[in-house]
Amino acid sequence: MTLIVLRLVFYKFPNNSEISPYWMNAGAAALTALTGIALFRQVSVTGGPFLELLPFLKGFSLFFWSVGLWWLPLLIIMAIKKQVCDDNSFGFTVGYWEIALSLAFYASGTKQLTGIFEGKYIIVFSHFFHIAVIIVYGFSLVFAITHLACSSLWAPMNDLTISHVVPYRFQLQGRLFYVTRIVSEWLDNTIQDKLKKQYCVIVNNKLTCLISYEMFSKKWYIRRVNAPMDTIGQ
């Protein structure tokens, strides 16, 4: 988390960046707190020489729960900034399920924390996070079903390829491009005997671009081409 905060402080956060991976940090902190709580309960039941670890496990769990709680306001601010500044950000992505999973971890950890700490404020947090999980999960489910009904079930194969095979948008020379149509695709291993999947695509400003996917390294390479569309891939 420290490295991520340093990155956000000293480097610009692009509006088209995905924020769902940042939510996984809160989920990881909550999962660590859950582990500490489970160990605390197990040691309390079994007893033995590990009883001396109970104060440490109690503080360990509370510390990581607090780390996740500190991280959440920053994530909310980043999400609001992305929605306000990026006009194309309100579209379905798998990242919504990542956010729901992270909040579910945190809600479960908060509820389990009430078993080892006495205090009404933790119970209030637990109710709040459970409500948030239900809202985010319901939103993700409805959004996913709507997305499947509107695109994946009825869209032509070309649109399916754009949505699920090639990047539907990419940045080249500081400009953001959106793929609108795939002209052709073929396999190519003529460059250093590396197998690549080549796509000739049309972007939103009607430019023709060549997108390459290297099978071994699993990396995308994008460049603008000036050749006529009927000569690409020959």
JSON list of C-alpha atoms in Angstrom, two decimals:
[
{"chain": "A", "resi": 1, "resn": "MET", "atom": "CA", "xyz": [0.00, 0.00, 0.00]},
{"chain": "A", "resi": 2, "resn": "THR", "atom": "CA", "xyz": [2.88, 2.35, 0.73]},
{"chain": "A", "resi": 3, "resn": "LEU", "atom": "CA", "xyz": [4.23, 1.97, -2.80]},
{"chain": "A", "resi": 4, "resn": "ILE", "atom": "CA", "xyz": [0.77, 2.57, -4.26]},
{"chain": "A", "resi": 5, "resn": "VAL", "atom": "CA", "xyz": [0.36, 5.76, -2.21]},
{"chain": "A", "resi": 6, "resn": "LEU", "atom": "CA", "xyz": [3.78, 6.97, -3.38]},
{"chain": "A", "resi": 7, "resn": "ARG", "atom": "CA", "xyz": [2.76, 6.25, -6.96]},
{"chain": "A", "resi": 8, "resn": "LEU", "atom": "CA", "xyz": [-0.48, 8.23, -6.56]},
{"chain": "A", "resi": 9, "resn": "VAL", "atom": "CA", "xyz": [1.35, 11.15, -4.93]},
{"chain": "A", "resi": 10, "resn": "PHE", "atom": "CA", "xyz": [4.24, 11.52, -7.36]},
{"chain": "A", "resi": 11, "resn": "TYR", "atom": "CA", "xyz": [2.70, 10.30, -10.64]},
{"chain": "A", "resi": 12, "resn": "LYS", "atom": "CA", "xyz": [-0.44, 11.34, -12.48]},
{"chain": "A", "resi": 13, "resn": "PHE", "atom": "CA", "xyz": [-3.41, 8.99, -12.18]},
{"chain": "A", "resi": 14, "resn": "PRO", "atom": "CA", "xyz": [-4.88, 8.62, -15.70]},
{"chain": "A", "resi": 15, "resn": "ASN", "atom": "CA", "xyz": [-8.65, 8.92, -15.95]},
{"chain": "A", "resi": 16, "resn": "ASN", "atom": "CA", "xyz": [-8.85, 5.71, -18.00]},
{"chain": "A", "resi": 17, "resn": "SER", "atom": "CA", "xyz": [-7.06, 3.61, -15.38]},
{"chain": "A", "resi": 18, "resn": "GLU", "atom": "CA", "xyz": [-8.87, 0.69, -13.82]},
{"chain": "A", "resi": 19, "resn": "ILE", "atom": "CA", "xyz": [-9.37, 1.20, -10.08]},
{"chain": "A", "resi": 20, "resn": "SER", "atom": "CA", "xyz": [-10.65, -2.28, -9.22]},
{"chain": "A", "resi": 21, "resn": "PRO", "atom": "CA", "xyz": [-7.12, -3.69, -8.56]},
{"chain": "A", "resi": 22, "resn": "TYR", "atom": "CA", "xyz": [-6.67, -1.02, -5.88]},
{"chain": "A", "resi": 23, "resn": "TRP", "atom": "CA", "xyz": [-9.73, -2.39, -4.09]},
{"chain": "A", "resi": 24, "resn": "MET", "atom": "CA", "xyz": [-8.01, -5.76, -3.76]},
{"chain": "A", "resi": 25, "resn": "ASN", "atom": "CA", "xyz": [-5.64, -4.15, -1.25]},
{"chain": "A", "resi": 26, "resn": "ALA", "atom": "CA", "xyz": [-8.56, -3.55, 1.11]},
{"chain": "A", "resi": 27, "resn": "GLY", "atom": "CA", "xyz": [-9.70, -7.13, 0.50]},
{"chain": "A", "resi": 28, "resn": "ALA", "atom": "CA", "xyz": [-6.20, -8.45, 1.27]},
{"chain": "A", "resi": 29, "resn": "ALA", "atom": "CA", "xyz": [-6.07, -6.48, 4.52]},
{"chain": "A", "resi": 30, "resn": "ALA", "atom": "CA", "xyz": [-9.51, -7.80, 5.51]},
{"chain": "A", "resi": 31, "resn": "LEU", "atom": "CA", "xyz": [-8.48, -11.37, 4.67]},
{"chain": "A", "resi": 32, "resn": "THR", "atom": "CA", "xyz": [-5.37, -10.97, 6.83]},
{"chain": "A", "resi": 33, "resn": "ALA", "atom": "CA", "xyz": [-7.55, -9.72, 9.69]},
{"chain": "A", "resi": 34, "resn": "LEU", "atom": "CA", "xyz": [-9.85, -12.73, 9.20]},
{"chain": "A", "resi": 35, "resn": "THR", "atom": "CA", "xyz": [-6.84, -15.03, 9.46]},
{"chain": "A", "resi": 36, "resn": "GLY", "atom": "CA", "xyz": [-5.76, -13.40, 12.72]},
{"chain": "A", "resi": 37, "resn": "ILE", "atom": "CA", "xyz": [-9.29, -13.69, 14.15]},
{"chain": "A", "resi": 38, "resn": "ALA", "atom": "CA", "xyz": [-9.50, -17.38, 13.19]},
{"chain": "A", "resi": 39, "resn": "LEU", "atom": "CA", "xyz": [-6.15, -18.07, 14.87]},
{"chain": "A", "resi": 40, "resn": "PHE", "atom": "CA", "xyz": [-7.27, -16.12, 17.95]},
{"chain": "A", "resi": 41, "resn": "ARG", "atom": "CA", "xyz": [-10.40, -18.25, 18.32]},
{"chain": "A", "resi": 42, "resn": "GLN", "atom": "CA", "xyz": [-8.56, -21.50, 17.68]},
{"chain": "A", "resi": 43, "resn": "VAL", "atom": "CA", "xyz": [-5.88, -20.73, 20.27]},
{"chain": "A", "resi": 44, "resn": "SER", "atom": "CA", "xyz": [-8.53, -19.64, 22.77]},
{"chain": "A", "resi": 45, "resn": "VAL", "atom": "CA", "xyz": [-10.26, -23.02, 22.41]},
{"chain": "A", "resi": 46, "resn": "THR", "atom": "CA", "xyz": [-7.22, -25.31, 22.32]},
{"chain": "A", "resi": 47, "resn": "GLY", "atom": "CA", "xyz": [-5.16, -23.44, 24.92]},
{"chain": "A", "resi": 48, "resn": "GLY", "atom": "CA", "xyz": [-1.64, -24.65, 25.54]},
{"chain": "A", "resi": 49, "resn": "PRO", "atom": "CA", "xyz": [1.58, -22.65, 25.18]},
{"chain": "A", "resi": 50, "resn": "PHE", "atom": "CA", "xyz": [0.12, -20.49, 22.41]},
{"chain": "A", "resi": 51, "resn": "LEU", "atom": "CA", "xyz": [-2.12, -18.63, 24.86]},
{"chain": "A", "resi": 52, "resn": "GLU", "atom": "CA", "xyz": [0.62, -16.04, 25.19]},
{"chain": "A", "resi": 53, "resn": "LEU", "atom": "CA", "xyz": [0.03, -15.12, 21.55]},
{"chain": "A", "resi": 54, "resn": "LEU", "atom": "CA", "xyz": [-3.57, -14.04, 22.15]},
{"chain": "A", "resi": 55, "resn": "PRO", "atom": "CA", "xyz": [-2.79, -10.33, 22.80]},
{"chain": "A", "resi": 56, "resn": "PHE", "atom": "CA", "xyz": [-0.58, -10.27, 19.71]},
{"chain": "A", "resi": 57, "resn": "LEU", "atom": "CA", "xyz": [-3.24, -11.91, 17.52]},
{"chain": "A", "resi": 58, "resn": "LYS", "atom": "CA", "xyz": [-5.86, -9.51, 18.84]},
{"chain": "A", "resi": 59, "resn": "GLY", "atom": "CA", "xyz": [-3.75, -6.46, 17.99]},
{"chain": "A", "resi": 60, "resn": "PHE", "atom": "CA", "xyz": [-2.67, -8.04, 14.69]},
{"chain": "A", "resi": 61, "resn": "SER", "atom": "CA", "xyz": [-6.28, -8.45, 13.58]},
{"chain": "A", "resi": 62, "resn": "LEU", "atom": "CA", "xyz": [-7.28, -4.95, 14.65]},
{"chain": "A", "resi": 63, "resn": "PHE", "atom": "CA", "xyz": [-4.25, -3.43, 12.90]},
{"chain": "A", "resi": 64, "resn": "PHE", "atom": "CA", "xyz": [-5.01, -4.93, 9.50]},
{"chain": "A", "resi": 65, "resn": "TRP", "atom": "CA", "xyz": [-8.70, -4.16, 9.86]},
{"chain": "A", "resi": 66, "resn": "SER", "atom": "CA", "xyz": [-7.72, -0.52, 10.52]},
{"chain": "A", "resi": 67, "resn": "VAL", "atom": "CA", "xyz": [-5.41, -0.53, 7.49]},
{"chain": "A", "resi": 68, "resn": "GLY", "atom": "CA", "xyz": [-8.30, -1.55, 5.26]},
{"chain": "A", "resi": 69, "resn": "LEU", "atom": "CA", "xyz": [-10.57, 1.05, 6.87]},
{"chain": "A", "resi": 70, "resn": "TRP", "atom": "CA", "xyz": [-7.99, 3.77, 6.20]},
{"chain": "A", "resi": 71, "resn": "TRP", "atom": "CA", "xyz": [-7.71, 2.63, 2.56]},
{"chain": "A", "resi": 72, "resn": "LEU", "atom": "CA", "xyz": [-11.44, 2.74, 1.77]},
{"chain": "A", "resi": 73, "resn": "PRO", "atom": "CA", "xyz": [-11.96, 6.56, 1.73]},
{"chain": "A", "resi": 74, "resn": "LEU", "atom": "CA", "xyz": [-9.11, 6.93, -0.76]},
{"chain": "A", "resi": 75, "resn": "LEU", "atom": "CA", "xyz": [-10.68, 4.28, -2.99]},
{"chain": "A", "resi": 76, "resn": "ILE", "atom": "CA", "xyz": [-14.03, 6.06, -2.90]},
{"chain": "A", "resi": 77, "resn": "ILE", "atom": "CA", "xyz": [-12.38, 9.37, -3.86]},
{"chain": "A", "resi": 78, "resn": "MET", "atom": "CA", "xyz": [-10.57, 7.65, -6.76]},
{"chain": "A", "resi": 79, "resn": "ALA", "atom": "CA", "xyz": [-13.83, 6.08, -7.96]},
{"chain": "A", "resi": 80, "resn": "ILE", "atom": "CA", "xyz": [-15.67, 9.42, -7.88]},
{"chain": "A", "resi": 81, "resn": "LYS", "atom": "CA", "xyz": [-12.82, 11.13, -9.74]},
{"chain": "A", "resi": 82, "resn": "LYS", "atom": "CA", "xyz": [-12.84, 8.44, -12.42]},
{"chain": "A", "resi": 83, "resn": "GLN", "atom": "CA", "xyz": [-16.61, 8.67, -12.94]},
{"chain": "A", "resi": 84, "resn": "VAL", "atom": "CA", "xyz": [-16.52, 12.47, -13.13]},
{"chain": "A", "resi": 85, "resn": "CYS", "atom": "CA", "xyz": [-13.46, 12.87, -15.37]},
{"chain": "A", "resi": 86, "resn": "ASP", "atom": "CA", "xyz": [-13.77, 9.86, -17.69]},
{"chain": "A", "resi": 87, "resn": "ASP", "atom": "CA", "xyz": [-16.83, 9.99, -19.93]},
{"chain": "A", "resi": 88, "resn": "ASN", "atom": "CA", "xyz": [-16.45, 6.38, -21.03]},
{"chain": "A", "resi": 89, "resn": "SER", "atom": "CA", "xyz": [-15.84, 4.85, -17.60]},
{"chain": "A", "resi": 90, "resn": "PHE", "atom": "CA", "xyz": [-19.42, 3.81, -16.83]},
{"chain": "A", "resi": 91, "resn": "GLY", "atom": "CA", "xyz": [-19.33, 0.49, -18.60]},
{"chain": "A", "resi": 92, "resn": "PHE", "atom": "CA", "xyz": [-19.40, -3.07, -17.36]},
{"chain": "A", "resi": 93, "resn": "THR", "atom": "CA", "xyz": [-16.08, -4.63, -16.39]},
{"chain": "A", "resi": 94, "resn": "VAL", "atom": "CA", "xyz": [-15.11, -7.61, -14.28]},
{"chain": "A", "resi": 95, "resn": "GLY", "atom": "CA", "xyz": [-13.67, -5.07, -11.85]},
{"chain": "A", "resi": 96, "resn": "TYR", "atom": "CA", "xyz": [-17.10, -4.54, -10.31]},
{"chain": "A", "resi": 97, "resn": "TRP", "atom": "CA", "xyz": [-16.98, -8.12, -9.03]},
{"chain": "A", "resi": 98, "resn": "GLU", "atom": "CA", "xyz": [-13.51, -7.47, -7.61]},
{"chain": "A", "resi": 99, "resn": "ILE", "atom": "CA", "xyz": [-14.92, -4.54, -5.66]},
{"chain": "A", "resi": 100, "resn": "ALA", "atom": "CA", "xyz": [-17.83, -6.67, -4.42]},
{"chain": "A", "resi": 101, "resn": "LEU", "atom": "CA", "xyz": [-15.43, -9.43, -3.32]},
{"chain": "A", "resi": 102, "resn": "SER", "atom": "CA", "xyz": [-13.17, -6.97, -1.47]},
{"chain": "A", "resi": 103, "resn": "LEU", "atom": "CA", "xyz": [-16.13, -5.42, 0.36]},
{"chain": "A", "resi": 104, "resn": "ALA", "atom": "CA", "xyz": [-17.44, -8.90, 1.22]},
{"chain": "A", "resi": 105, "resn": "PHE", "atom": "CA", "xyz": [-14.09, -9.80, 2.78]},
{"chain": "A", "resi": 106, "resn": "TYR", "atom": "CA", "xyz": [-14.13, -6.59, 4.75]},
{"chain": "A", "resi": 107, "resn": "ALA", "atom": "CA", "xyz": [-17.75, -7.02, 5.89]},
{"chain": "A", "resi": 108, "resn": "SER", "atom": "CA", "xyz": [-17.01, -10.57, 7.05]},
{"chain": "A", "resi": 109, "resn": "GLY", "atom": "CA", "xyz": [-13.85, -9.45, 8.85]},
{"chain": "A", "resi": 110, "resn": "THR", "atom": "CA", "xyz": [-15.73, -6.64, 10.58]},
{"chain": "A", "resi": 111, "resn": "LYS", "atom": "CA", "xyz": [-18.44, -9.02, 11.76]},
{"chain": "A", "resi": 112, "resn": "GLN", "atom": "CA", "xyz": [-15.88, -11.52, 13.06]},
{"chain": "A", "resi": 113, "resn": "LEU", "atom": "CA", "xyz": [-14.04, -8.71, 14.82]},
{"chain": "A", "resi": 114, "resn": "THR", "atom": "CA", "xyz": [-17.09, -8.01, 16.98]},
{"chain": "A", "resi": 115, "resn": "GLY", "atom": "CA", "xyz": [-16.55, -11.43, 18.56]},
{"chain": "A", "resi": 116, "resn": "ILE", "atom": "CA", "xyz": [-13.19, -10.55, 20.10]},
{"chain": "A", "resi": 117, "resn": "PHE", "atom": "CA", "xyz": [-13.74, -6.84, 20.81]},
{"chain": "A", "resi": 118, "resn": "GLU", "atom": "CA", "xyz": [-16.51, -5.37, 22.88]},
{"chain": "A", "resi": 119, "resn": "GLY", "atom": "CA", "xyz": [-17.81, -2.12, 21.46]},
{"chain": "A", "resi": 120, "resn": "LYS", "atom": "CA", "xyz": [-20.88, -0.93, 19.63]},
{"chain": "A", "resi": 121, "resn": "TYR", "atom": "CA", "xyz": [-18.96, 1.04, 17.03]},
{"chain": "A", "resi": 122, "resn": "ILE", "atom": "CA", "xyz": [-17.62, -2.12, 15.37]},
{"chain": "A", "resi": 123, "resn": "ILE", "atom": "CA", "xyz": [-21.16, -3.51, 15.13]},
{"chain": "A", "resi": 124, "resn": "VAL", "atom": "CA", "xyz": [-22.26, -0.31, 13.39]},
{"chain": "A", "resi": 125, "resn": "PHE", "atom": "CA", "xyz": [-19.40, -0.69, 10.90]},
{"chain": "A", "resi": 126, "resn": "SER", "atom": "CA", "xyz": [-20.41, -4.32, 10.35]},
{"chain": "A", "resi": 127, "resn": "HIS", "atom": "CA", "xyz": [-24.01, -3.39, 9.48]},
{"chain": "A", "resi": 128, "resn": "PHE", "atom": "CA", "xyz": [-22.84, -0.62, 7.17]},
{"chain": "A", "resi": 129, "resn": "PHE", "atom": "CA", "xyz": [-20.46, -2.87, 5.22]},
{"chain": "A", "resi": 130, "resn": "HIS", "atom": "CA", "xyz": [-23.03, -5.65, 4.88]},
{"chain": "A", "resi": 131, "resn": "ILE", "atom": "CA", "xyz": [-25.47, -3.16, 3.35]},
{"chain": "A", "resi": 132, "resn": "ALA", "atom": "CA", "xyz": [-22.72, -1.88, 1.04]},
{"chain": "A", "resi": 133, "resn": "VAL", "atom": "CA", "xyz": [-21.90, -5.44, -0.08]},
{"chain": "A", "resi": 134, "resn": "ILE", "atom": "CA", "xyz": [-25.55, -6.17, -0.90]},
{"chain": "A", "resi": 135, "resn": "ILE", "atom": "CA", "xyz": [-25.83, -2.95, -2.92]},
{"chain": "A", "resi": 136, "resn": "VAL", "atom": "CA", "xyz": [-22.58, -3.48, -4.86]},
{"chain": "A", "resi": 137, "resn": "TYR", "atom": "CA", "xyz": [-23.30, -7.17, -5.45]},
{"chain": "A", "resi": 138, "resn": "GLY", "atom": "CA", "xyz": [-26.82, -6.42, -6.70]},
{"chain": "A", "resi": 139, "resn": "PHE", "atom": "CA", "xyz": [-25.54, -3.63, -8.93]},
{"chain": "A", "resi": 140, "resn": "SER", "atom": "CA", "xyz": [-22.82, -5.88, -10.38]},
{"chain": "A", "resi": 141, "resn": "LEU", "atom": "CA", "xyz": [-25.29, -8.70, -10.99]},
{"chain": "A", "resi": 142, "resn": "VAL", "atom": "CA", "xyz": [-27.85, -6.48, -12.73]},
{"chain": "A", "resi": 143, "resn": "PHE", "atom": "CA", "xyz": [-25.12, -4.72, -14.71]},
{"chain": "A", "resi": 144, "resn": "ALA", "atom": "CA", "xyz": [-23.59, -8.05, -15.80]},
{"chain": "A", "resi": 145, "resn": "ILE", "atom": "CA", "xyz": [-26.94, -9.49, -16.90]},
{"chain": "A", "resi": 146, "resn": "THR", "atom": "CA", "xyz": [-27.76, -6.28, -18.78]},
{"chain": "A", "resi": 147, "resn": "HIS", "atom": "CA", "xyz": [-24.36, -6.29, -20.46]},
{"chain": "A", "resi": 148, "resn": "LEU", "atom": "CA", "xyz": [-24.74, -9.92, -21.54]},
{"chain": "A", "resi": 149, "resn": "ALA", "atom": "CA", "xyz": [-28.27, -9.38, -22.81]},
{"chain": "A", "resi": 150, "resn": "CYS", "atom": "CA", "xyz": [-27.33, -6.27, -24.78]},
{"chain": "A", "resi": 151, "resn": "SER", "atom": "CA", "xyz": [-24.01, -7.33, -26.25]},
{"chain": "A", "resi": 152, "resn": "SER", "atom": "CA", "xyz": [-22.73, -10.86, -25.83]},
{"chain": "A", "resi": 153, "resn": "LEU", "atom": "CA", "xyz": [-25.95, -12.71, -26.68]},
{"chain": "A", "resi": 154, "resn": "TRP", "atom": "CA", "xyz": [-27.01, -10.63, -29.66]},
{"chain": "A", "resi": 155, "resn": "ALA", "atom": "CA", "xyz": [-23.91, -8.80, -30.91]},
{"chain": "A", "resi": 156, "resn": "PRO", "atom": "CA", "xyz": [-22.25, -9.89, -34.17]},
{"chain": "A", "resi": 157, "resn": "MET", "atom": "CA", "xyz": [-19.08, -11.94, -33.94]},
{"chain": "A", "resi": 158, "resn": "ASN", "atom": "CA", "xyz": [-17.01, -8.91, -34.90]},
{"chain": "A", "resi": 159, "resn": "ASP", "atom": "CA", "xyz": [-18.28, -6.97, -31.88]},
{"chain": "A", "resi": 160, "resn": "LEU", "atom": "CA", "xyz": [-17.67, -9.97, -29.63]},
{"chain": "A", "resi": 161, "resn": "THR", "atom": "CA", "xyz": [-14.06, -10.06, -30.80]},
{"chain": "A", "resi": 162, "resn": "ILE", "atom": "CA", "xyz": [-13.68, -6.37, -30.05]},
{"chain": "A", "resi": 163, "resn": "SER", "atom": "CA", "xyz": [-15.15, -6.79, -26.57]},
{"chain": "A", "resi": 164, "resn": "HIS", "atom": "CA", "xyz": [-13.37, -9.95, -25.48]},
{"chain": "A", "resi": 165, "resn": "VAL", "atom": "CA", "xyz": [-10.27, -10.54, -27.66]},
{"chain": "A", "resi": 166, "resn": "VAL", "atom": "CA", "xyz": [-8.57, -7.28, -28.60]},
{"chain": "A", "resi": 167, "resn": "PRO", "atom": "CA", "xyz": [-8.31, -4.22, -26.32]},
{"chain": "A", "resi": 168, "resn": "TYR", "atom": "CA", "xyz": [-11.44, -2.19, -26.97]},
{"chain": "A", "resi": 169, "resn": "ARG", "atom": "CA", "xyz": [-9.43, 0.95, -26.30]},
{"chain": "A", "resi": 170, "resn": "PHE", "atom": "CA", "xyz": [-5.73, 1.76, -26.17]},
{"chain": "A", "resi": 171, "resn": "GLN", "atom": "CA", "xyz": [-3.39, 4.73, -25.91]},
{"chain": "A", "resi": 172, "resn": "LEU", "atom": "CA", "xyz": [-0.91, 5.51, -28.66]},
{"chain": "A", "resi": 173, "resn": "GLN", "atom": "CA", "xyz": [1.39, 8.55, -28.73]},
{"chain": "A", "resi": 174, "resn": "GLY", "atom": "CA", "xyz": [-0.58, 10.19, -25.95]},
{"chain": "A", "resi": 175, "resn": "ARG", "atom": "CA", "xyz": [-3.96, 9.79, -27.68]},
{"chain": "A", "resi": 176, "resn": "LEU", "atom": "CA", "xyz": [-6.81, 7.47, -26.71]},
{"chain": "A", "resi": 177, "resn": "PHE", "atom": "CA", "xyz": [-8.30, 5.29, -29.47]},
{"chain": "A", "resi": 178, "resn": "TYR", "atom": "CA", "xyz": [-11.40, 3.08, -29.44]},
{"chain": "A", "resi": 179, "resn": "VAL", "atom": "CA", "xyz": [-11.67, -0.01, -31.65]},
{"chain": "A", "resi": 180, "resn": "THR", "atom": "CA", "xyz": [-14.83, 0.14, -33.76]},
{"chain": "A", "resi": 181, "resn": "ARG", "atom": "CA", "xyz": [-14.28, -2.65, -36.28]},
{"chain": "A", "resi": 182, "resn": "ILE", "atom": "CA", "xyz": [-11.94, -5.56, -36.99]},
{"chain": "A", "resi": 183, "resn": "VAL", "atom": "CA", "xyz": [-10.96, -5.81, -40.65]},
{"chain": "A", "resi": 184, "resn": "SER", "atom": "CA", "xyz": [-8.92, -9.02, -40.55]},
{"chain": "A", "resi": 185, "resn": "GLU", "atom": "CA", "xyz": [-6.90, -11.29, -38.29]},
{"chain": "A", "resi": 186, "resn": "TRP", "atom": "CA", "xyz": [-4.13, -13.79, -38.93]},
{"chain": "A", "resi": 187, "resn": "LEU", "atom": "CA", "xyz": [-1.25, -15.68, -37.32]},
{"chain": "A", "resi": 188, "resn": "ASP", "atom": "CA", "xyz": [2.31, -14.52, -37.95]},
{"chain": "A", "resi": 189, "resn": "ASN", "atom": "CA", "xyz": [5.63, -16.08, -36.91]},
{"chain": "A", "resi": 190, "resn": "THR", "atom": "CA", "xyz": [7.94, -14.31, -39.35]},
{"chain": "A", "resi": 191, "resn": "ILE", "atom": "CA", "xyz": [9.40, -11.93, -36.74]},
{"chain": "A", "resi": 192, "resn": "GLN", "atom": "CA", "xyz": [12.16, -13.73, -34.79]},
{"chain": "A", "resi": 193, "resn": "ASP", "atom": "CA", "xyz": [10.12, -16.96, -34.98]},
{"chain": "A", "resi": 194, "resn": "LYS", "atom": "CA", "xyz": [7.72, -15.59, -32.37]},
{"chain": "A", "resi": 195, "resn": "LEU", "atom": "CA", "xyz": [4.11, -16.55, -32.88]},
{"chain": "A", "resi": 196, "resn": "LYS", "atom": "CA", "xyz": [1.88, -13.49, -32.94]},
{"chain": "A", "resi": 197, "resn": "LYS", "atom": "CA", "xyz": [-1.80, -12.96, -33.50]},
{"chain": "A", "resi": 198, "resn": "GLN", "atom": "CA", "xyz": [-2.25, -9.97, -35.80]},
{"chain": "A", "resi": 199, "resn": "TYR", "atom": "CA", "xyz": [-5.39, -7.84, -35.98]},
{"chain": "A", "resi": 200, "resn": "CYS", "atom": "CA", "xyz": [-6.10, -5.07, -38.46]},
{"chain": "A", "resi": 201, "resn": "VAL", "atom": "CA", "xyz": [-8.64, -2.77, -36.80]},
{"chain": "A", "resi": 202, "resn": "ILE", "atom": "CA", "xyz": [-10.45, 0.49, -37.46]},
{"chain": "A", "resi": 203, "resn": "VAL", "atom": "CA", "xyz": [-10.51, 2.98, -34.60]},
{"chain": "A", "resi": 204, "resn": "ASN", "atom": "CA", "xyz": [-12.97, 5.75, -33.79]},
{"chain": "A", "resi": 205, "resn": "ASN", "atom": "CA", "xyz": [-11.28, 8.38, -35.98]},
{"chain": "A", "resi": 206, "resn": "LYS", "atom": "CA", "xyz": [-11.32, 5.97, -38.98]},
{"chain": "A", "resi": 207, "resn": "LEU", "atom": "CA", "xyz": [-7.59, 5.31, -38.80]},
{"chain": "A", "resi": 208, "resn": "THR", "atom": "CA", "xyz": [-6.32, 1.83, -39.59]},
{"chain": "A", "resi": 209, "resn": "CYS", "atom": "CA", "xyz": [-4.18, 0.27, -36.86]},
{"chain": "A", "resi": 210, "resn": "LEU", "atom": "CA", "xyz": [-2.31, -2.99, -36.55]},
{"chain": "A", "resi": 211, "resn": "ILE", "atom": "CA", "xyz": [-2.55, -4.76, -33.19]},
{"chain": "A", "resi": 212, "resn": "SER", "atom": "CA", "xyz": [-0.24, -7.68, -32.40]},
{"chain": "A", "resi": 213, "resn": "TYR", "atom": "CA", "xyz": [-0.57, -10.17, -29.55]},
{"chain": "A", "resi": 214, "resn": "GLU", "atom": "CA", "xyz": [2.56, -12.17, -28.75]},
{"chain": "A", "resi": 215, "resn": "MET", "atom": "CA", "xyz": [1.49, -15.65, -27.68]},
{"chain": "A", "resi": 216, "resn": "PHE", "atom": "CA", "xyz": [4.57, -16.45, -25.57]},
{"chain": "A", "resi": 217, "resn": "SER", "atom": "CA", "xyz": [4.94, -13.22, -23.58]},
{"chain": "A", "resi": 218, "resn": "LYS", "atom": "CA", "xyz": [1.18, -12.47, -23.65]},
{"chain": "A", "resi": 219, "resn": "LYS", "atom": "CA", "xyz": [1.80, -8.81, -24.50]},
{"chain": "A", "resi": 220, "resn": "TRP", "atom": "CA", "xyz": [-0.01, -6.44, -26.86]},
{"chain": "A", "resi": 221, "resn": "TYR", "atom": "CA", "xyz": [1.87, -4.34, -29.40]},
{"chain": "A", "resi": 222, "resn": "ILE", "atom": "CA", "xyz": [0.01, -1.52, -31.14]},
{"chain": "A", "resi": 223, "resn": "ARG", "atom": "CA", "xyz": [1.14, 0.72, -34.00]},
{"chain": "A", "resi": 224, "resn": "ARG", "atom": "CA", "xyz": [-0.53, 2.90, -36.58]},
{"chain": "A", "resi": 225, "resn": "VAL", "atom": "CA", "xyz": [-0.26, 1.75, -40.20]},
{"chain": "A", "resi": 226, "resn": "ASN", "atom": "CA", "xyz": [-0.69, 3.73, -43.39]},
{"chain": "A", "resi": 227, "resn": "ALA", "atom": "CA", "xyz": [-1.01, 0.84, -45.82]},
{"chain": "A", "resi": 228, "resn": "PRO", "atom": "CA", "xyz": [-4.36, 0.32, -47.57]},
{"chain": "A", "resi": 229, "resn": "MET", "atom": "CA", "xyz": [-6.67, -2.09, -45.79]},
{"chain": "A", "resi": 230, "resn": "ASP", "atom": "CA", "xyz": [-6.72, -4.58, -48.67]},
{"chain": "A", "resi": 231, "resn": "THR", "atom": "CA", "xyz": [-2.91, -4.99, -48.55]},
{"chain": "A", "resi": 232, "resn": "ILE", "atom": "CA", "xyz": [-2.60, -5.61, -44.80]},
{"chain": "A", "resi": 233, "resn": "GLY", "atom": "CA", "xyz": [-1.88, -9.20, -43.93]},
{"chain": "A", "resi": 234, "resn": "GLN", "atom": "CA", "xyz": [-0.90, -10.17, -47.47]}
]
